[in-house]
mmCIF file of N, CA and C in Angstrom:
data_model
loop_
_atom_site.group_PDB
_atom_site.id
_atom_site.type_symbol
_atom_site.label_atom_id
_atom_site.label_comp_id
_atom_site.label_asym_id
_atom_site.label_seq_id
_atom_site.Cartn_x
_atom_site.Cartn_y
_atom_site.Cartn_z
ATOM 1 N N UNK R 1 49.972 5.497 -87.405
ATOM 2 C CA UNK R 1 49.814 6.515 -86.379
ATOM 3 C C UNK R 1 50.793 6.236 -85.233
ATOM 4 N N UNK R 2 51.767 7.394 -84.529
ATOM 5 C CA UNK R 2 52.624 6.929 -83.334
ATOM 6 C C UNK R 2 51.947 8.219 -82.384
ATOM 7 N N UNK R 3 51.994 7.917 -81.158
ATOM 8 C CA UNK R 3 51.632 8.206 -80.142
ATOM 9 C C UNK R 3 53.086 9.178 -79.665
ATOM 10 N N UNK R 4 52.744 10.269 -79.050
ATOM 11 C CA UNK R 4 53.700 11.297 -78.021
ATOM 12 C C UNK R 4 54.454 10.219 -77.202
ATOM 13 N N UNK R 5 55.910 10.498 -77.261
ATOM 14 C CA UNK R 5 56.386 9.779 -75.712
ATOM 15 C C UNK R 5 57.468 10.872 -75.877
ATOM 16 N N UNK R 6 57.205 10.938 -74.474
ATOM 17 C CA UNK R 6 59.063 11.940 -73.801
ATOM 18 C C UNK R 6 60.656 11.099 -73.941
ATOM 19 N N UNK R 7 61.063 12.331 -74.484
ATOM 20 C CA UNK R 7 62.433 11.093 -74.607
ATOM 21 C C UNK R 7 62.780 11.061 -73.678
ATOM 22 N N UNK R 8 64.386 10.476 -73.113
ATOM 23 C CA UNK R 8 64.554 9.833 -71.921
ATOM 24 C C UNK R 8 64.832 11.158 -71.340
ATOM 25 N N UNK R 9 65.680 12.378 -71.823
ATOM 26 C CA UNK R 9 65.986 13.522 -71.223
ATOM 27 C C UNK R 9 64.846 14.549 -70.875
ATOM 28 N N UNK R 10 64.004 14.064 -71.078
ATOM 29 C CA UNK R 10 62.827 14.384 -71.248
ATOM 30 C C UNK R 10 61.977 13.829 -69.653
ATOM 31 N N UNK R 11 62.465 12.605 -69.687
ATOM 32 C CA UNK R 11 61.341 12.367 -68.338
ATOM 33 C C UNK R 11 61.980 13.001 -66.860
ATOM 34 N N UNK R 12 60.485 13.405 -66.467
ATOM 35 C CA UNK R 12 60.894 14.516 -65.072
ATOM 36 C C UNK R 12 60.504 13.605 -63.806
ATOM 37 N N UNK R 13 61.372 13.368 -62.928
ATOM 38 C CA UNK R 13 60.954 13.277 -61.850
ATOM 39 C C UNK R 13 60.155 13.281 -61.054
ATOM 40 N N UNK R 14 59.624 14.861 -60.590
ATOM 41 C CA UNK R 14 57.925 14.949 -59.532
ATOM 42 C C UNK R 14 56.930 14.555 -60.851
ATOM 43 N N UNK R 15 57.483 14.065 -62.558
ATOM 44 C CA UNK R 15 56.096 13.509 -62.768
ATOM 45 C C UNK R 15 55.884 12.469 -62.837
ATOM 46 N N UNK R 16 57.114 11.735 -63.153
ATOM 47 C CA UNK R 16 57.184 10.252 -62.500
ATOM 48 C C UNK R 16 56.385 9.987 -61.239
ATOM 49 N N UNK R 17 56.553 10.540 -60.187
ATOM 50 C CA UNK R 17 56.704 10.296 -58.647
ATOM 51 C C UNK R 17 55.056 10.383 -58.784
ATOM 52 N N UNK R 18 54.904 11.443 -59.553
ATOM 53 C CA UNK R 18 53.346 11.348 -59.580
ATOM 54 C C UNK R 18 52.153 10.729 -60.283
ATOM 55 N N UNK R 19 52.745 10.809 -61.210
ATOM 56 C CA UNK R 19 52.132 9.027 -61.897
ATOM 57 C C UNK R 19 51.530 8.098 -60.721
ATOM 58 N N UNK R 20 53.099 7.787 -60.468
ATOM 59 C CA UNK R 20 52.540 6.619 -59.655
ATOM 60 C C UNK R 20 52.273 6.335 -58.463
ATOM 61 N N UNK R 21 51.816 8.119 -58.371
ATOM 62 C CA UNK R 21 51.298 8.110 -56.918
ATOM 63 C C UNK R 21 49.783 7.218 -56.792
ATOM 64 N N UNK R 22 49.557 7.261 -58.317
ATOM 65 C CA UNK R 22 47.679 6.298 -58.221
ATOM 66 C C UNK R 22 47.661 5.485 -57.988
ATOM 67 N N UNK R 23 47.089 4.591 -57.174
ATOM 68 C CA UNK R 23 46.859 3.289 -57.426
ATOM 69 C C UNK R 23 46.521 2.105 -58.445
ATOM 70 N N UNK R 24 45.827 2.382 -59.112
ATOM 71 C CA UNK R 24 45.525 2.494 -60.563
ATOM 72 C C UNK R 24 46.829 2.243 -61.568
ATOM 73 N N UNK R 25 47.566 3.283 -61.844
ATOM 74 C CA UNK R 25 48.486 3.793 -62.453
ATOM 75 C C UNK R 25 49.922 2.189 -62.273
ATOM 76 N N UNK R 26 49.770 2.568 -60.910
ATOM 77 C CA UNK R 26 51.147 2.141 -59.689
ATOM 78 C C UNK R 26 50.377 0.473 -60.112
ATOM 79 N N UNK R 27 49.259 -0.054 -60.488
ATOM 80 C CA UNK R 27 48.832 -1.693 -60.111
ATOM 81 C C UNK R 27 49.004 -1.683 -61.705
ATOM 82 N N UNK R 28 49.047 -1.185 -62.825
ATOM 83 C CA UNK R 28 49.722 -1.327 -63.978
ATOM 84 C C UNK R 28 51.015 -1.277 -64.567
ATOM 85 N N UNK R 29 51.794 -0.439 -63.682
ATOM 86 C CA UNK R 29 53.311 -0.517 -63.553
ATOM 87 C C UNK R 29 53.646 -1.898 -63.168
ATOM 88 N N UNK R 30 53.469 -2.294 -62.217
ATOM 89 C CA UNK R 30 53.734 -3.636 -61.349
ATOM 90 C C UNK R 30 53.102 -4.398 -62.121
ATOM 91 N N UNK R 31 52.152 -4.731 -62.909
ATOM 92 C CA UNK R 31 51.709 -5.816 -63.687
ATOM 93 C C UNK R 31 52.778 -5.774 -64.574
ATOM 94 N N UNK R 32 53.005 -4.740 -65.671
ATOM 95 C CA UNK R 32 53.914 -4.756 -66.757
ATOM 96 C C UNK R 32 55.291 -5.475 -66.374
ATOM 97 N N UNK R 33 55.629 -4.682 -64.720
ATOM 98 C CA UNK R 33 56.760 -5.084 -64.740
ATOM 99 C C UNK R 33 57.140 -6.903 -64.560
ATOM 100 N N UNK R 34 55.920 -7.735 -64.721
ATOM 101 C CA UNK R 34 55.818 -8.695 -63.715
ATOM 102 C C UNK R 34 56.124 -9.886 -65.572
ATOM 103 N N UNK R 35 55.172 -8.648 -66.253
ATOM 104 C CA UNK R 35 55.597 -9.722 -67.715
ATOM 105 C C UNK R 35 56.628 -8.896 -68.749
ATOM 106 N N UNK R 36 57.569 -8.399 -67.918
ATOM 107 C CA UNK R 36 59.235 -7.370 -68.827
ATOM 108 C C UNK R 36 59.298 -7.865 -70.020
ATOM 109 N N UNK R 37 59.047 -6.933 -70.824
ATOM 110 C CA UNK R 37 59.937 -7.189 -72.258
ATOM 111 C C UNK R 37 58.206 -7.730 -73.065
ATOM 112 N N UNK R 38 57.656 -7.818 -72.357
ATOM 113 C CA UNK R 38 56.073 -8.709 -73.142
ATOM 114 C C UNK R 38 54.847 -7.624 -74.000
ATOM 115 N N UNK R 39 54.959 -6.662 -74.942
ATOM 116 C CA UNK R 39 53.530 -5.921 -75.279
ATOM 117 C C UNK R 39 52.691 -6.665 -74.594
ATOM 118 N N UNK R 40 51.835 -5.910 -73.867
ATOM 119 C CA UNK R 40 50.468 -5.890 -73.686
ATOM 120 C C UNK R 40 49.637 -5.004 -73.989
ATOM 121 N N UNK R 41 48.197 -6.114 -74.734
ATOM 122 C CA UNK R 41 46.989 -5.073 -75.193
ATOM 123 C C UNK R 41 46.324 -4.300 -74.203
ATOM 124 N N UNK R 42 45.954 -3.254 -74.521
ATOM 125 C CA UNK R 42 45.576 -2.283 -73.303
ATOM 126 C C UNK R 42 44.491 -3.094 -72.637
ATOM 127 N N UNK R 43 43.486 -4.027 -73.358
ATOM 128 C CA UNK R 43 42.666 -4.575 -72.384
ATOM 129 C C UNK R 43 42.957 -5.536 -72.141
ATOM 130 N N UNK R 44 43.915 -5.612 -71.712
ATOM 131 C CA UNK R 44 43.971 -6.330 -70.232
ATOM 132 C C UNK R 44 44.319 -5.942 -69.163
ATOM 133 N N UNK R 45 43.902 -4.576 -68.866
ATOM 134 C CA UNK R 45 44.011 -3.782 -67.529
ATOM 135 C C UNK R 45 42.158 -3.658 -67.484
ATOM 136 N N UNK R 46 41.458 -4.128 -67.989
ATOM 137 C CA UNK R 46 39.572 -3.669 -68.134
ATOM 138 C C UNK R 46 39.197 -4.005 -67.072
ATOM 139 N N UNK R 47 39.654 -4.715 -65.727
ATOM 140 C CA UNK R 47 39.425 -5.287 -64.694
ATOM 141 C C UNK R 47 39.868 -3.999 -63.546
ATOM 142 N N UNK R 48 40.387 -3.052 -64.299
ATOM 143 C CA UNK R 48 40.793 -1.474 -63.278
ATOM 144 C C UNK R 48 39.456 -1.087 -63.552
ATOM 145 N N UNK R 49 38.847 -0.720 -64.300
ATOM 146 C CA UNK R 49 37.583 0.131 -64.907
ATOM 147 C C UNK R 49 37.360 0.281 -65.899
ATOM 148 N N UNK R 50 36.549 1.250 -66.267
ATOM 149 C CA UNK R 50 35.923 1.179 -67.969
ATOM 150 C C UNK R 50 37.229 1.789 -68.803
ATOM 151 N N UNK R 51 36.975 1.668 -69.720
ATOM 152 C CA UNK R 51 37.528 1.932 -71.473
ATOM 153 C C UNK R 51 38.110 3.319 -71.006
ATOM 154 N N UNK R 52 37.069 4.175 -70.996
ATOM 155 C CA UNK R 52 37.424 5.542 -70.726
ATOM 156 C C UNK R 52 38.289 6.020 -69.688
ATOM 157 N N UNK R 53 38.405 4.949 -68.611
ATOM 158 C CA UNK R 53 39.382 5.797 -67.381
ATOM 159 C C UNK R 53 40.386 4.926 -67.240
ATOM 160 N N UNK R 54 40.778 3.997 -67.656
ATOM 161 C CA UNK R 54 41.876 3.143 -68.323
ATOM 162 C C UNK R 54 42.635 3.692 -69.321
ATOM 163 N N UNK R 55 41.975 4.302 -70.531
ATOM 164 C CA UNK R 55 42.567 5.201 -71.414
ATOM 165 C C UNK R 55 42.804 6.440 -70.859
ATOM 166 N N UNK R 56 43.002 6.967 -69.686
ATOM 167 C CA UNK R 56 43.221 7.898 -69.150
ATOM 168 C C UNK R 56 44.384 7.452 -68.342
ATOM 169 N N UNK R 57 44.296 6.809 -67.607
ATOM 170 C CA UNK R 57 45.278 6.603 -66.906
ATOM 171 C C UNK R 57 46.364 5.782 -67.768
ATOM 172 N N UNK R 58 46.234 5.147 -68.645
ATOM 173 C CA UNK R 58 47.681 4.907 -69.762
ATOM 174 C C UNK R 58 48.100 5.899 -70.475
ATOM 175 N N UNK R 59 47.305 6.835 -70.624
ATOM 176 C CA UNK R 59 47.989 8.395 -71.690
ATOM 177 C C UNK R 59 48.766 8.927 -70.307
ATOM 178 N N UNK R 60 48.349 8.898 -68.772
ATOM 179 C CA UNK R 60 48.786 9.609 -68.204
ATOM 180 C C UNK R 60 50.556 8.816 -67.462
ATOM 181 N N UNK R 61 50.488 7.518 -67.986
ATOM 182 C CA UNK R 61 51.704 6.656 -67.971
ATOM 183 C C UNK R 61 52.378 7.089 -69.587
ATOM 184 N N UNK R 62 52.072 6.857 -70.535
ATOM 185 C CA UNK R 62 52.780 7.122 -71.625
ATOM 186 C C UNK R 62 53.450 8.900 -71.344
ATOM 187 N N UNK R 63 52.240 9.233 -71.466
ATOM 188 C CA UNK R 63 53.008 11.337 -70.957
ATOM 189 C C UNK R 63 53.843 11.329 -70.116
ATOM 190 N N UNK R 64 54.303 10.595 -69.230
ATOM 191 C CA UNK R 64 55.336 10.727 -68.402
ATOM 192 C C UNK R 64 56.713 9.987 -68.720
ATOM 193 N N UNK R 65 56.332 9.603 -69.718
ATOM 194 C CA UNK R 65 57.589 8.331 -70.054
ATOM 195 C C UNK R 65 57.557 6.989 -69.151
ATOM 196 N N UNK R 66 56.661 6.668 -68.272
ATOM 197 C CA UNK R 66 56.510 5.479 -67.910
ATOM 198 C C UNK R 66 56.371 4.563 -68.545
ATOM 199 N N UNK R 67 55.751 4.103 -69.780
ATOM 200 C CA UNK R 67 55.761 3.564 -70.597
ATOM 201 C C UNK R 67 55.201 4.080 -71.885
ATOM 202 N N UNK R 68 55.191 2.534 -72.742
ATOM 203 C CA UNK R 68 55.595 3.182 -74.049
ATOM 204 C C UNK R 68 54.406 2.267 -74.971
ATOM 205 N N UNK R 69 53.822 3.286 -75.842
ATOM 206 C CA UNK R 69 52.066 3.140 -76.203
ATOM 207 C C UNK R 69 52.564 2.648 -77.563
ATOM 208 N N UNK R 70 52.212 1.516 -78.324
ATOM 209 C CA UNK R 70 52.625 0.988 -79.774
ATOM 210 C C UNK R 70 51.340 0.927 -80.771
ATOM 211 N N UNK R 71 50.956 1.564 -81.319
ATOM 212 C CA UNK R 71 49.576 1.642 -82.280
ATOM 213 C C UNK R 71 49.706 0.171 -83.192
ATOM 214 N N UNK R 72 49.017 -0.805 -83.328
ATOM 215 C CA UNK R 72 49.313 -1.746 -83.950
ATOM 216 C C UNK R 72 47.854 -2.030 -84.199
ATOM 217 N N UNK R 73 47.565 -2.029 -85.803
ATOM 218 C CA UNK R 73 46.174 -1.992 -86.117
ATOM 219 C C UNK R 73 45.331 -0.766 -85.253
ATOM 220 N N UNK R 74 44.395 -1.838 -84.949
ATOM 221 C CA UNK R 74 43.106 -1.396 -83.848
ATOM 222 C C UNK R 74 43.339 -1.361 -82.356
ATOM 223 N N UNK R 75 44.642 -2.120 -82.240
ATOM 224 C CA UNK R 75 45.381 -2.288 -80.918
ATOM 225 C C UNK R 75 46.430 -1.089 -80.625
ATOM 226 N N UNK R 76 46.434 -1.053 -79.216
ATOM 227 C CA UNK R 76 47.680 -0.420 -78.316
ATOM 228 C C UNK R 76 48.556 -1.195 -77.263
ATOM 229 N N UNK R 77 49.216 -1.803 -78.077
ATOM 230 C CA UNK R 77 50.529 -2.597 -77.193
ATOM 231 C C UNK R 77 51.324 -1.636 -76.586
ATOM 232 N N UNK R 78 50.995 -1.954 -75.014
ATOM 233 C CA UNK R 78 52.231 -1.314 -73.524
ATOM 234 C C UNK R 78 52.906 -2.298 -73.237
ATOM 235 N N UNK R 79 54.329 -1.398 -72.527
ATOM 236 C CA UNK R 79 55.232 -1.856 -72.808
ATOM 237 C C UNK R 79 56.236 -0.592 -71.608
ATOM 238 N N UNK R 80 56.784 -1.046 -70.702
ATOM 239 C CA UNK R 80 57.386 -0.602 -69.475
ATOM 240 C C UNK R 80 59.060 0.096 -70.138
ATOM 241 N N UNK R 81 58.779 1.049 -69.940
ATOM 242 C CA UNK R 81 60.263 2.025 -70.188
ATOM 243 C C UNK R 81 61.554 1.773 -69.375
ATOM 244 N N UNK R 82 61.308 0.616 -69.043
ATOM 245 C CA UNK R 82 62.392 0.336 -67.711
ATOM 246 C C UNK R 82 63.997 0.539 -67.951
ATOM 247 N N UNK R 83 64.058 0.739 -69.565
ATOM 248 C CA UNK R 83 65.623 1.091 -69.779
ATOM 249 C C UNK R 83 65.937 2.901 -69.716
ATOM 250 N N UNK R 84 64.778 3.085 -70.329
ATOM 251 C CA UNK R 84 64.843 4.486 -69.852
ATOM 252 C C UNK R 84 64.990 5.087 -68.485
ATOM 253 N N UNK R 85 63.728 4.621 -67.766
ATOM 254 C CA UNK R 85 64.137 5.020 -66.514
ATOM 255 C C UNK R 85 65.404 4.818 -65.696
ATOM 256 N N UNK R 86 65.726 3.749 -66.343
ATOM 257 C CA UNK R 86 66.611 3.078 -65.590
ATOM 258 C C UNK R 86 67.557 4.147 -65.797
ATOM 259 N N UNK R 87 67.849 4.426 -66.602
ATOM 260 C CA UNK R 87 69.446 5.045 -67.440
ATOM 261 C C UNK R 87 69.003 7.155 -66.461
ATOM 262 N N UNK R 88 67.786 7.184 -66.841
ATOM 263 C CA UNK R 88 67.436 8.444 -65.769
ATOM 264 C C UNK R 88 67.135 8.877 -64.056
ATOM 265 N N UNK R 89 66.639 7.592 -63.525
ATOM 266 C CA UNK R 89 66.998 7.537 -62.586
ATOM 267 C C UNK R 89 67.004 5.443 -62.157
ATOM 268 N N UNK R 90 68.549 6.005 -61.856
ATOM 269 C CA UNK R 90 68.836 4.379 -61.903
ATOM 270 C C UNK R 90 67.997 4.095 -60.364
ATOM 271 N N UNK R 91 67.225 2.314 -60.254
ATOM 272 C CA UNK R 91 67.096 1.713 -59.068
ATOM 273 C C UNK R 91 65.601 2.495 -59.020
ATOM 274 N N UNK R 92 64.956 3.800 -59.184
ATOM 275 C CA UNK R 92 63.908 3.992 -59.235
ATOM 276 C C UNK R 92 62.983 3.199 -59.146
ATOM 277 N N UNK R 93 62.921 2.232 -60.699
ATOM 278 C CA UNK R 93 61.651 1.547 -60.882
ATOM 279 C C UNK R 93 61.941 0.527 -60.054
ATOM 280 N N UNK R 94 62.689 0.057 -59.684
ATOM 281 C CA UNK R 94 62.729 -1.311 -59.016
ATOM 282 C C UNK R 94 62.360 -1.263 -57.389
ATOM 283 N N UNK R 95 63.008 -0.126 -57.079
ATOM 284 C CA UNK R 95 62.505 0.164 -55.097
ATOM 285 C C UNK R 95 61.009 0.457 -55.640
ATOM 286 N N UNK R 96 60.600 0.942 -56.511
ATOM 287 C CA UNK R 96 59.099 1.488 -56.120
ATOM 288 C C UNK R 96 58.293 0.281 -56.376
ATOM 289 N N UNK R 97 58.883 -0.380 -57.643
ATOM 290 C CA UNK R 97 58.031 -2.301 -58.107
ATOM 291 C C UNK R 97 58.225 -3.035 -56.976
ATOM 292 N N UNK R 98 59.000 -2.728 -55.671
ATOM 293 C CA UNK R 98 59.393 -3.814 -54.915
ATOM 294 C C UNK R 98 58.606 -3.437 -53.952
ATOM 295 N N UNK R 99 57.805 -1.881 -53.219
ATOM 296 C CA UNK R 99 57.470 -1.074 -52.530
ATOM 297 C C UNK R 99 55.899 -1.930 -52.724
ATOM 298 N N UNK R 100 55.550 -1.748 -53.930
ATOM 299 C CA UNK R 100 54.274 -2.275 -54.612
ATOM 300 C C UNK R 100 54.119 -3.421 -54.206
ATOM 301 N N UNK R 101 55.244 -4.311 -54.748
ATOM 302 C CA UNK R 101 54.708 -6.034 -54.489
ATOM 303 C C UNK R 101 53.971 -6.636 -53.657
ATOM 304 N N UNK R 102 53.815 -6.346 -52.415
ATOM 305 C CA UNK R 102 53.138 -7.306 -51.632
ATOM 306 C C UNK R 102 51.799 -5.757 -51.315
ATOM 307 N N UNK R 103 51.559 -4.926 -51.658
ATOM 308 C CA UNK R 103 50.511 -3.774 -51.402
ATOM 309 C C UNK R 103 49.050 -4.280 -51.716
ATOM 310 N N UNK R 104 48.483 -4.873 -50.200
ATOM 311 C CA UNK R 104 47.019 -5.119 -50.914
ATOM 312 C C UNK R 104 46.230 -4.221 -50.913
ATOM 313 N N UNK R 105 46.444 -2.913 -50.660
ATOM 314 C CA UNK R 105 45.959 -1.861 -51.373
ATOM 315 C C UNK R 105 45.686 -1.548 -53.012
ATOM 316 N N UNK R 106 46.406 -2.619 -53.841
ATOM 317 C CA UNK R 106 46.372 -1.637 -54.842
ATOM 318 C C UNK R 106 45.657 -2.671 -55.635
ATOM 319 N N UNK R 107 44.967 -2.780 -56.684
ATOM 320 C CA UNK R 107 44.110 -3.161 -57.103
ATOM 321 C C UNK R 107 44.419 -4.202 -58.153
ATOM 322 N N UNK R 108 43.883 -5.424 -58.346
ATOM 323 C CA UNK R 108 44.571 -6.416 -59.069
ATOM 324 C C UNK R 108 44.220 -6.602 -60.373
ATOM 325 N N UNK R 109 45.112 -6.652 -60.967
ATOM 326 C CA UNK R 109 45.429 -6.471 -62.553
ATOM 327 C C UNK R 109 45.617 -7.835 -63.282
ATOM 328 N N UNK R 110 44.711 -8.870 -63.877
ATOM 329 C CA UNK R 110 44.762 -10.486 -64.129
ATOM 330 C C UNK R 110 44.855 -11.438 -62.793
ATOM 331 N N UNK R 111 44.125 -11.253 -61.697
ATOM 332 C CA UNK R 111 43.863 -11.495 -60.970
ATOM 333 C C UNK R 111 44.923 -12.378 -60.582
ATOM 334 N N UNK R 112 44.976 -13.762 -60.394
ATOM 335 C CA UNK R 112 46.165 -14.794 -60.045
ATOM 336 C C UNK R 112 47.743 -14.489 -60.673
ATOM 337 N N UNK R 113 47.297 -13.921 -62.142
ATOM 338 C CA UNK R 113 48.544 -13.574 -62.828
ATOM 339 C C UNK R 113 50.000 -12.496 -62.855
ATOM 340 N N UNK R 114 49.420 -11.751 -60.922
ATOM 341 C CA UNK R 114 50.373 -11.089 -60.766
ATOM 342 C C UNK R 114 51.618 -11.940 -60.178
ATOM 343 N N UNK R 115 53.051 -11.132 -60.593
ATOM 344 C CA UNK R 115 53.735 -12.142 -59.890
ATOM 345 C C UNK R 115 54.931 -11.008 -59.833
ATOM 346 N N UNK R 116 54.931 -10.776 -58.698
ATOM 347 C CA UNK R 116 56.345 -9.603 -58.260
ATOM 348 C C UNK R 116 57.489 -10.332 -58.884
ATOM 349 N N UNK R 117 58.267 -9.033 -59.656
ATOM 350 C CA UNK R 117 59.527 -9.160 -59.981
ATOM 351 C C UNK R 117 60.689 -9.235 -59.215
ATOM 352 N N UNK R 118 61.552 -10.051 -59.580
ATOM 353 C CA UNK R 118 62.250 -10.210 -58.700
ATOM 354 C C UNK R 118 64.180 -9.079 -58.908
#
């Protein structure tokens, strides 16, 4: 089974912007970006909220091309589009991961295990 993703000409701007206008959304971006290049199983975001609004808010990162959903077994390995974006709007992800980093607003994702990218 493969999952919808937008190709790179494909990803839009105000829906980017809006993605990660959540907090939620925006404290899973910044985790991913913190372990680049690493699948992660979807639960290990279960510390945002339940099953159901976690799986909501990653379909609503995958639909935008924020990242990228891998069906493996019973699992869903994420995984940060950062070449894409990059190549669509260059410096994007990085002012907004850098905007994030120190935000104790936004809600912590493996508690000790965040670690801003540099």
């Amino acid at each position: 089974m493969t999952l919808p993703h937008p190709n790179t000409d494909q990803i839009s701007l105000p829906i980017v912007l809006g993605v990660l206008g959540d907090p939620t959304r925006l404290a899973i971006v910044r985790y991913l970006a913190s372990k680049e290049g690493v699948p992660l199983n979807c639960s290990r975001f279960l510390d945002l909220g339940s099953k159901t609004n976690l799986s909501y808010h990653l379909a609503k990162l995958r639909e935008a091309g924020v990242t990228r959903a891998e069906v493996v077994g019973t699992n869903r390995m994420i995984t940060l589009r950062r070449a894409d974006l990059d190549a669509r709007f260059p410096g994007l992800l990085d002012s907004v991961i850098a905007a994030a980093a120190d935000d104790a607003a936004l809600p912590a994702v493996g508690g000790h295990d965040i670690e801003a990218s540099a």
